[in-house]
């Protein structure tokens, strides 16, 4: 049937799959009977295609995970969900946490509060692992200038990294990671593996 449709000039074919075996059959079309076919669909179809391409599975060498003692965690979101995650991390590791007030981050870099914060962060980062987070604020307040908030956090983290080099830097949030990498002149990210869903190493 598919062959007849292709011979008639059909270029787009839609399948209705109800079972996994149907997805397996669709995946096999592109590998065993027809050429120049681009399959577009669900994760289930991708899984079936992978089984067709490599029936025995693909052997992946585990990524090298060095044992790291001194971490710097930077959690740039002020959401309640992130706050709960940070609390759990602190409870499970016992590592110190510094919750930065947004108004201090937004203050002038020459202000006493800002200088005191930087000094405290630099001193704390020398002693061991450290968790940095932004204190929870009302959504309305955060929406006023979230880009500048992350920008100032990145500036602060860059200054900390220049004085104390941790073994590893953990960045939570795409905007946070982007700004910090820009501040430290990072040119690329090498993805080794996905340790957990959404957590890359």
PDB file of C-alpha atoms in Angstrom:
ATOM      1  CA  UNK A   1       0.000   0.000   0.000  1.00  0.00           C
ATOM      2  CA  UNK A   2       2.770   2.464   0.905  1.00  0.00           C
ATOM      3  CA  UNK A   3       4.624   1.572  -2.273  1.00  0.00           C
ATOM      4  CA  UNK A   4       1.546   2.276  -4.387  1.00  0.00           C
ATOM      5  CA  UNK A   5       1.065   5.655  -2.727  1.00  0.00           C
ATOM      6  CA  UNK A   6       4.684   6.586  -3.392  1.00  0.00           C
ATOM      7  CA  UNK A   7       4.387   5.508  -7.018  1.00  0.00           C
ATOM      8  CA  UNK A   8       1.382   7.820  -7.357  1.00  0.00           C
ATOM      9  CA  UNK A   9       3.514  10.736  -6.181  1.00  0.00           C
ATOM     10  CA  UNK A  10       2.363  10.891  -2.566  1.00  0.00           C
ATOM     11  CA  UNK A  11       4.981  12.629  -0.427  1.00  0.00           C
ATOM     12  CA  UNK A  12       3.309  12.709   3.002  1.00  0.00           C
ATOM     13  CA  UNK A  13       1.764   9.626   4.599  1.00  0.00           C
ATOM     14  CA  UNK A  14       0.010   9.676   7.987  1.00  0.00           C
ATOM     15  CA  UNK A  15      -0.273   6.461  10.013  1.00  0.00           C
ATOM     16  CA  UNK A  16      -2.687   5.685  12.823  1.00  0.00           C
ATOM     17  CA  UNK A  17      -0.881   3.451  15.318  1.00  0.00           C
ATOM     18  CA  UNK A  18      -2.712   1.798  18.198  1.00  0.00           C
ATOM     19  CA  UNK A  19      -0.069  -0.681  19.334  1.00  0.00           C
ATOM     20  CA  UNK A  20       3.691  -0.760  19.700  1.00  0.00           C
ATOM     21  CA  UNK A  21       3.873  -3.341  16.911  1.00  0.00           C
ATOM     22  CA  UNK A  22       2.335  -0.765  14.558  1.00  0.00           C
ATOM     23  CA  UNK A  23       5.160   1.661  15.378  1.00  0.00           C
ATOM     24  CA  UNK A  24       7.674  -1.123  14.769  1.00  0.00           C
ATOM     25  CA  UNK A  25       6.202  -1.712  11.320  1.00  0.00           C
ATOM     26  CA  UNK A  26       6.335   1.979  10.479  1.00  0.00           C
ATOM     27  CA  UNK A  27       9.956   2.206  11.595  1.00  0.00           C
ATOM     28  CA  UNK A  28      10.920  -0.790   9.499  1.00  0.00           C
ATOM     29  CA  UNK A  29       9.654   0.885   6.315  1.00  0.00           C
ATOM     30  CA  UNK A  30      12.480   3.417   6.312  1.00  0.00           C
ATOM     31  CA  UNK A  31      15.179   0.796   6.831  1.00  0.00           C
ATOM     32  CA  UNK A  32      14.206  -2.263   4.858  1.00  0.00           C
ATOM     33  CA  UNK A  33      11.954  -1.342   1.962  1.00  0.00           C
ATOM     34  CA  UNK A  34      12.145   2.305   1.006  1.00  0.00           C
ATOM     35  CA  UNK A  35      14.807   4.974   0.710  1.00  0.00           C
ATOM     36  CA  UNK A  36      14.762   8.696   1.412  1.00  0.00           C
ATOM     37  CA  UNK A  37      12.044   8.505   4.041  1.00  0.00           C
ATOM     38  CA  UNK A  38      11.954  10.899   6.945  1.00  0.00           C
ATOM     39  CA  UNK A  39       9.965   9.599   9.895  1.00  0.00           C
ATOM     40  CA  UNK A  40       8.269  12.216  12.065  1.00  0.00           C
ATOM     41  CA  UNK A  41       6.375  11.259  15.179  1.00  0.00           C
ATOM     42  CA  UNK A  42       6.353  10.405  18.845  1.00  0.00           C
ATOM     43  CA  UNK A  43       9.017   9.146  21.220  1.00  0.00           C
ATOM     44  CA  UNK A  44       7.505   5.696  20.754  1.00  0.00           C
ATOM     45  CA  UNK A  45       8.291   5.825  17.037  1.00  0.00           C
ATOM     46  CA  UNK A  46      11.840   6.948  17.789  1.00  0.00           C
ATOM     47  CA  UNK A  47      12.236   3.979  20.154  1.00  0.00           C
ATOM     48  CA  UNK A  48      11.028   1.581  17.467  1.00  0.00           C
ATOM     49  CA  UNK A  49      13.382   3.146  14.930  1.00  0.00           C
ATOM     50  CA  UNK A  50      16.304   2.719  17.325  1.00  0.00           C
ATOM     51  CA  UNK A  51      15.479  -0.984  17.674  1.00  0.00           C
ATOM     52  CA  UNK A  52      15.421  -1.337  13.890  1.00  0.00           C
ATOM     53  CA  UNK A  53      18.741   0.453  13.435  1.00  0.00           C
ATOM     54  CA  UNK A  54      20.488  -1.364  16.312  1.00  0.00           C
ATOM     55  CA  UNK A  55      18.543  -4.508  17.266  1.00  0.00           C
ATOM     56  CA  UNK A  56      21.142  -5.533  19.842  1.00  0.00           C
ATOM     57  CA  UNK A  57      21.267  -2.120  21.423  1.00  0.00           C
ATOM     58  CA  UNK A  58      24.065   0.415  21.389  1.00  0.00           C
ATOM     59  CA  UNK A  59      26.900   0.024  23.848  1.00  0.00           C
ATOM     60  CA  UNK A  60      27.618   3.355  25.478  1.00  0.00           C
ATOM     61  CA  UNK A  61      30.760   3.740  27.535  1.00  0.00           C
ATOM     62  CA  UNK A  62      29.916   5.318  30.896  1.00  0.00           C
ATOM     63  CA  UNK A  63      31.173   8.844  31.162  1.00  0.00           C
ATOM     64  CA  UNK A  64      34.087   9.455  33.464  1.00  0.00           C
ATOM     65  CA  UNK A  65      32.741  10.976  36.678  1.00  0.00           C
ATOM     66  CA  UNK A  66      35.581  12.424  38.729  1.00  0.00           C
ATOM     67  CA  UNK A  67      35.126  12.576  42.478  1.00  0.00           C
ATOM     68  CA  UNK A  68      34.678  16.222  43.323  1.00  0.00           C
ATOM     69  CA  UNK A  69      34.908  17.678  46.809  1.00  0.00           C
ATOM     70  CA  UNK A  70      34.324  21.381  46.375  1.00  0.00           C
ATOM     71  CA  UNK A  71      31.148  22.456  44.587  1.00  0.00           C
ATOM     72  CA  UNK A  72      29.594  25.806  43.839  1.00  0.00           C
ATOM     73  CA  UNK A  73      25.856  25.501  43.261  1.00  0.00           C
ATOM     74  CA  UNK A  74      24.173  28.522  41.674  1.00  0.00           C
ATOM     75  CA  UNK A  75      20.380  28.447  41.595  1.00  0.00           C
ATOM     76  CA  UNK A  76      19.153  31.496  39.722  1.00  0.00           C
ATOM     77  CA  UNK A  77      15.406  31.032  39.995  1.00  0.00           C
ATOM     78  CA  UNK A  78      13.426  32.675  42.787  1.00  0.00           C
ATOM     79  CA  UNK A  79      10.537  30.231  42.389  1.00  0.00           C
ATOM     80  CA  UNK A  80       9.050  28.334  45.313  1.00  0.00           C
ATOM     81  CA  UNK A  81       9.827  25.029  43.575  1.00  0.00           C
ATOM     82  CA  UNK A  82      13.510  25.913  43.381  1.00  0.00           C
ATOM     83  CA  UNK A  83      13.459  26.986  47.026  1.00  0.00           C
ATOM     84  CA  UNK A  84      12.152  23.556  48.057  1.00  0.00           C
ATOM     85  CA  UNK A  85      14.798  21.824  45.959  1.00  0.00           C
ATOM     86  CA  UNK A  86      17.548  23.922  47.516  1.00  0.00           C
ATOM     87  CA  UNK A  87      16.226  23.154  51.007  1.00  0.00           C
ATOM     88  CA  UNK A  88      16.368  19.450  50.263  1.00  0.00           C
ATOM     89  CA  UNK A  89      19.914  19.766  48.929  1.00  0.00           C
ATOM     90  CA  UNK A  90      21.011  21.609  52.065  1.00  0.00           C
ATOM     91  CA  UNK A  91      19.374  19.012  54.312  1.00  0.00           C
ATOM     92  CA  UNK A  92      20.911  16.052  52.488  1.00  0.00           C
ATOM     93  CA  UNK A  93      24.437  17.435  52.184  1.00  0.00           C
ATOM     94  CA  UNK A  94      24.804  19.785  55.132  1.00  0.00           C
ATOM     95  CA  UNK A  95      26.500  22.301  52.842  1.00  0.00           C
ATOM     96  CA  UNK A  96      26.105  25.978  53.705  1.00  0.00           C
ATOM     97  CA  UNK A  97      23.589  28.027  51.764  1.00  0.00           C
ATOM     98  CA  UNK A  98      23.611  31.751  51.129  1.00  0.00           C
ATOM     99  CA  UNK A  99      20.251  33.135  50.052  1.00  0.00           C
ATOM    100  CA  UNK A 100      20.825  36.440  48.276  1.00  0.00           C
ATOM    101  CA  UNK A 101      18.240  39.176  48.580  1.00  0.00           C
ATOM    102  CA  UNK A 102      17.274  40.548  45.142  1.00  0.00           C
ATOM    103  CA  UNK A 103      17.489  44.153  46.328  1.00  0.00           C
ATOM    104  CA  UNK A 104      21.128  43.606  47.320  1.00  0.00           C
ATOM    105  CA  UNK A 105      21.922  42.148  43.912  1.00  0.00           C
ATOM    106  CA  UNK A 106      20.251  45.097  42.221  1.00  0.00           C
ATOM    107  CA  UNK A 107      22.124  47.631  44.357  1.00  0.00           C
ATOM    108  CA  UNK A 108      24.990  49.684  42.980  1.00  0.00           C
ATOM    109  CA  UNK A 109      28.232  47.707  42.776  1.00  0.00           C
ATOM    110  CA  UNK A 110      29.948  50.302  44.971  1.00  0.00           C
ATOM    111  CA  UNK A 111      27.345  50.043  47.738  1.00  0.00           C
ATOM    112  CA  UNK A 112      28.347  48.746  51.161  1.00  0.00           C
ATOM    113  CA  UNK A 113      25.745  45.955  51.034  1.00  0.00           C
ATOM    114  CA  UNK A 114      26.967  44.743  47.676  1.00  0.00           C
ATOM    115  CA  UNK A 115      30.632  44.781  48.728  1.00  0.00           C
ATOM    116  CA  UNK A 116      29.832  42.986  51.977  1.00  0.00           C
ATOM    117  CA  UNK A 117      27.902  40.294  50.101  1.00  0.00           C
ATOM    118  CA  UNK A 118      30.773  39.705  47.688  1.00  0.00           C
ATOM    119  CA  UNK A 119      33.297  39.468  50.525  1.00  0.00           C
ATOM    120  CA  UNK A 120      31.115  36.958  52.352  1.00  0.00           C
ATOM    121  CA  UNK A 121      30.671  34.826  49.226  1.00  0.00           C
ATOM    122  CA  UNK A 122      34.376  34.807  48.461  1.00  0.00           C
ATOM    123  CA  UNK A 123      35.258  33.852  52.029  1.00  0.00           C
ATOM    124  CA  UNK A 124      32.643  31.078  52.147  1.00  0.00           C
ATOM    125  CA  UNK A 125      33.660  29.603  48.784  1.00  0.00           C
ATOM    126  CA  UNK A 126      37.236  29.100  49.997  1.00  0.00           C
ATOM    127  CA  UNK A 127      36.228  26.761  52.809  1.00  0.00           C
ATOM    128  CA  UNK A 128      34.300  24.139  50.801  1.00  0.00           C
ATOM    129  CA  UNK A 129      31.114  23.554  48.861  1.00  0.00           C
ATOM    130  CA  UNK A 130      28.619  26.407  48.756  1.00  0.00           C
ATOM    131  CA  UNK A 131      25.024  26.768  47.590  1.00  0.00           C
ATOM    132  CA  UNK A 132      23.919  30.157  46.259  1.00  0.00           C
ATOM    133  CA  UNK A 133      20.272  30.965  45.660  1.00  0.00           C
ATOM    134  CA  UNK A 134      18.042  33.982  45.254  1.00  0.00           C
ATOM    135  CA  UNK A 135      15.657  34.651  48.110  1.00  0.00           C
ATOM    136  CA  UNK A 136      11.980  34.224  47.265  1.00  0.00           C
ATOM    137  CA  UNK A 137      10.227  37.436  46.349  1.00  0.00           C
ATOM    138  CA  UNK A 138       6.681  38.259  45.200  1.00  0.00           C
ATOM    139  CA  UNK A 139       6.242  37.452  41.516  1.00  0.00           C
ATOM    140  CA  UNK A 140       5.339  41.027  40.712  1.00  0.00           C
ATOM    141  CA  UNK A 141       8.625  42.269  42.113  1.00  0.00           C
ATOM    142  CA  UNK A 142      10.680  39.719  40.237  1.00  0.00           C
ATOM    143  CA  UNK A 143       8.947  40.469  36.936  1.00  0.00           C
ATOM    144  CA  UNK A 144      10.064  44.094  37.058  1.00  0.00           C
ATOM    145  CA  UNK A 145      13.527  43.296  35.734  1.00  0.00           C
ATOM    146  CA  UNK A 146      14.342  39.565  35.836  1.00  0.00           C
ATOM    147  CA  UNK A 147      17.051  39.864  33.174  1.00  0.00           C
ATOM    148  CA  UNK A 148      19.026  42.357  35.230  1.00  0.00           C
ATOM    149  CA  UNK A 149      18.618  40.197  38.322  1.00  0.00           C
ATOM    150  CA  UNK A 150      20.230  37.225  36.576  1.00  0.00           C
ATOM    151  CA  UNK A 151      22.859  39.515  35.041  1.00  0.00           C
ATOM    152  CA  UNK A 152      23.870  40.798  38.480  1.00  0.00           C
ATOM    153  CA  UNK A 153      23.941  37.270  39.888  1.00  0.00           C
ATOM    154  CA  UNK A 154      26.250  36.233  37.058  1.00  0.00           C
ATOM    155  CA  UNK A 155      28.523  39.174  37.774  1.00  0.00           C
ATOM    156  CA  UNK A 156      28.684  38.173  41.435  1.00  0.00           C
ATOM    157  CA  UNK A 157      29.406  34.503  40.647  1.00  0.00           C
ATOM    158  CA  UNK A 158      32.124  35.502  38.181  1.00  0.00           C
ATOM    159  CA  UNK A 159      33.848  37.504  40.910  1.00  0.00           C
ATOM    160  CA  UNK A 160      33.619  34.534  43.285  1.00  0.00           C
ATOM    161  CA  UNK A 161      35.076  32.148  40.707  1.00  0.00           C
ATOM    162  CA  UNK A 162      38.012  34.466  40.079  1.00  0.00           C
ATOM    163  CA  UNK A 163      39.043  34.304  43.733  1.00  0.00           C
ATOM    164  CA  UNK A 164      38.172  30.693  44.592  1.00  0.00           C
ATOM    165  CA  UNK A 165      38.258  27.902  42.058  1.00  0.00           C
ATOM    166  CA  UNK A 166      35.745  25.144  42.932  1.00  0.00           C
ATOM    167  CA  UNK A 167      36.140  21.613  41.605  1.00  0.00           C
ATOM    168  CA  UNK A 168      32.741  21.850  39.945  1.00  0.00           C
ATOM    169  CA  UNK A 169      30.172  24.489  39.064  1.00  0.00           C
ATOM    170  CA  UNK A 170      26.485  23.522  39.086  1.00  0.00           C
ATOM    171  CA  UNK A 171      24.161  25.926  37.250  1.00  0.00           C
ATOM    172  CA  UNK A 172      20.396  25.698  37.541  1.00  0.00           C
ATOM    173  CA  UNK A 173      18.302  27.509  34.943  1.00  0.00           C
ATOM    174  CA  UNK A 174      19.063  28.249  31.293  1.00  0.00           C
ATOM    175  CA  UNK A 175      19.269  32.029  31.725  1.00  0.00           C
ATOM    176  CA  UNK A 176      21.523  31.625  34.738  1.00  0.00           C
ATOM    177  CA  UNK A 177      23.868  29.275  32.880  1.00  0.00           C
ATOM    178  CA  UNK A 178      23.991  31.500  29.798  1.00  0.00           C
ATOM    179  CA  UNK A 179      24.804  34.687  31.712  1.00  0.00           C
ATOM    180  CA  UNK A 180      27.449  33.084  33.909  1.00  0.00           C
ATOM    181  CA  UNK A 181      29.173  31.407  30.968  1.00  0.00           C
ATOM    182  CA  UNK A 182      29.260  34.767  29.204  1.00  0.00           C
ATOM    183  CA  UNK A 183      30.813  36.416  32.251  1.00  0.00           C
ATOM    184  CA  UNK A 184      33.578  33.817  32.529  1.00  0.00           C
ATOM    185  CA  UNK A 185      34.144  33.821  28.739  1.00  0.00           C
ATOM    186  CA  UNK A 186      32.924  30.271  28.289  1.00  0.00           C
ATOM    187  CA  UNK A 187      32.953  29.379  24.593  1.00  0.00           C
ATOM    188  CA  UNK A 188      31.261  25.979  24.571  1.00  0.00           C
ATOM    189  CA  UNK A 189      29.544  23.286  26.616  1.00  0.00           C
ATOM    190  CA  UNK A 190      30.589  19.664  26.219  1.00  0.00           C
ATOM    191  CA  UNK A 191      27.708  17.348  27.128  1.00  0.00           C
ATOM    192  CA  UNK A 192      29.003  14.017  28.402  1.00  0.00           C
ATOM    193  CA  UNK A 193      25.826  12.330  29.623  1.00  0.00           C
ATOM    194  CA  UNK A 194      22.395  12.851  31.118  1.00  0.00           C
ATOM    195  CA  UNK A 195      22.774  11.765  34.750  1.00  0.00           C
ATOM    196  CA  UNK A 196      19.074  12.289  35.463  1.00  0.00           C
ATOM    197  CA  UNK A 197      16.260  13.615  33.244  1.00  0.00           C
ATOM    198  CA  UNK A 198      17.223  17.209  32.511  1.00  0.00           C
ATOM    199  CA  UNK A 199      20.492  16.988  34.471  1.00  0.00           C
ATOM    200  CA  UNK A 200      23.489  17.029  32.154  1.00  0.00           C
ATOM    201  CA  UNK A 201      27.138  16.320  32.940  1.00  0.00           C
TER     202      UNK A 201
END
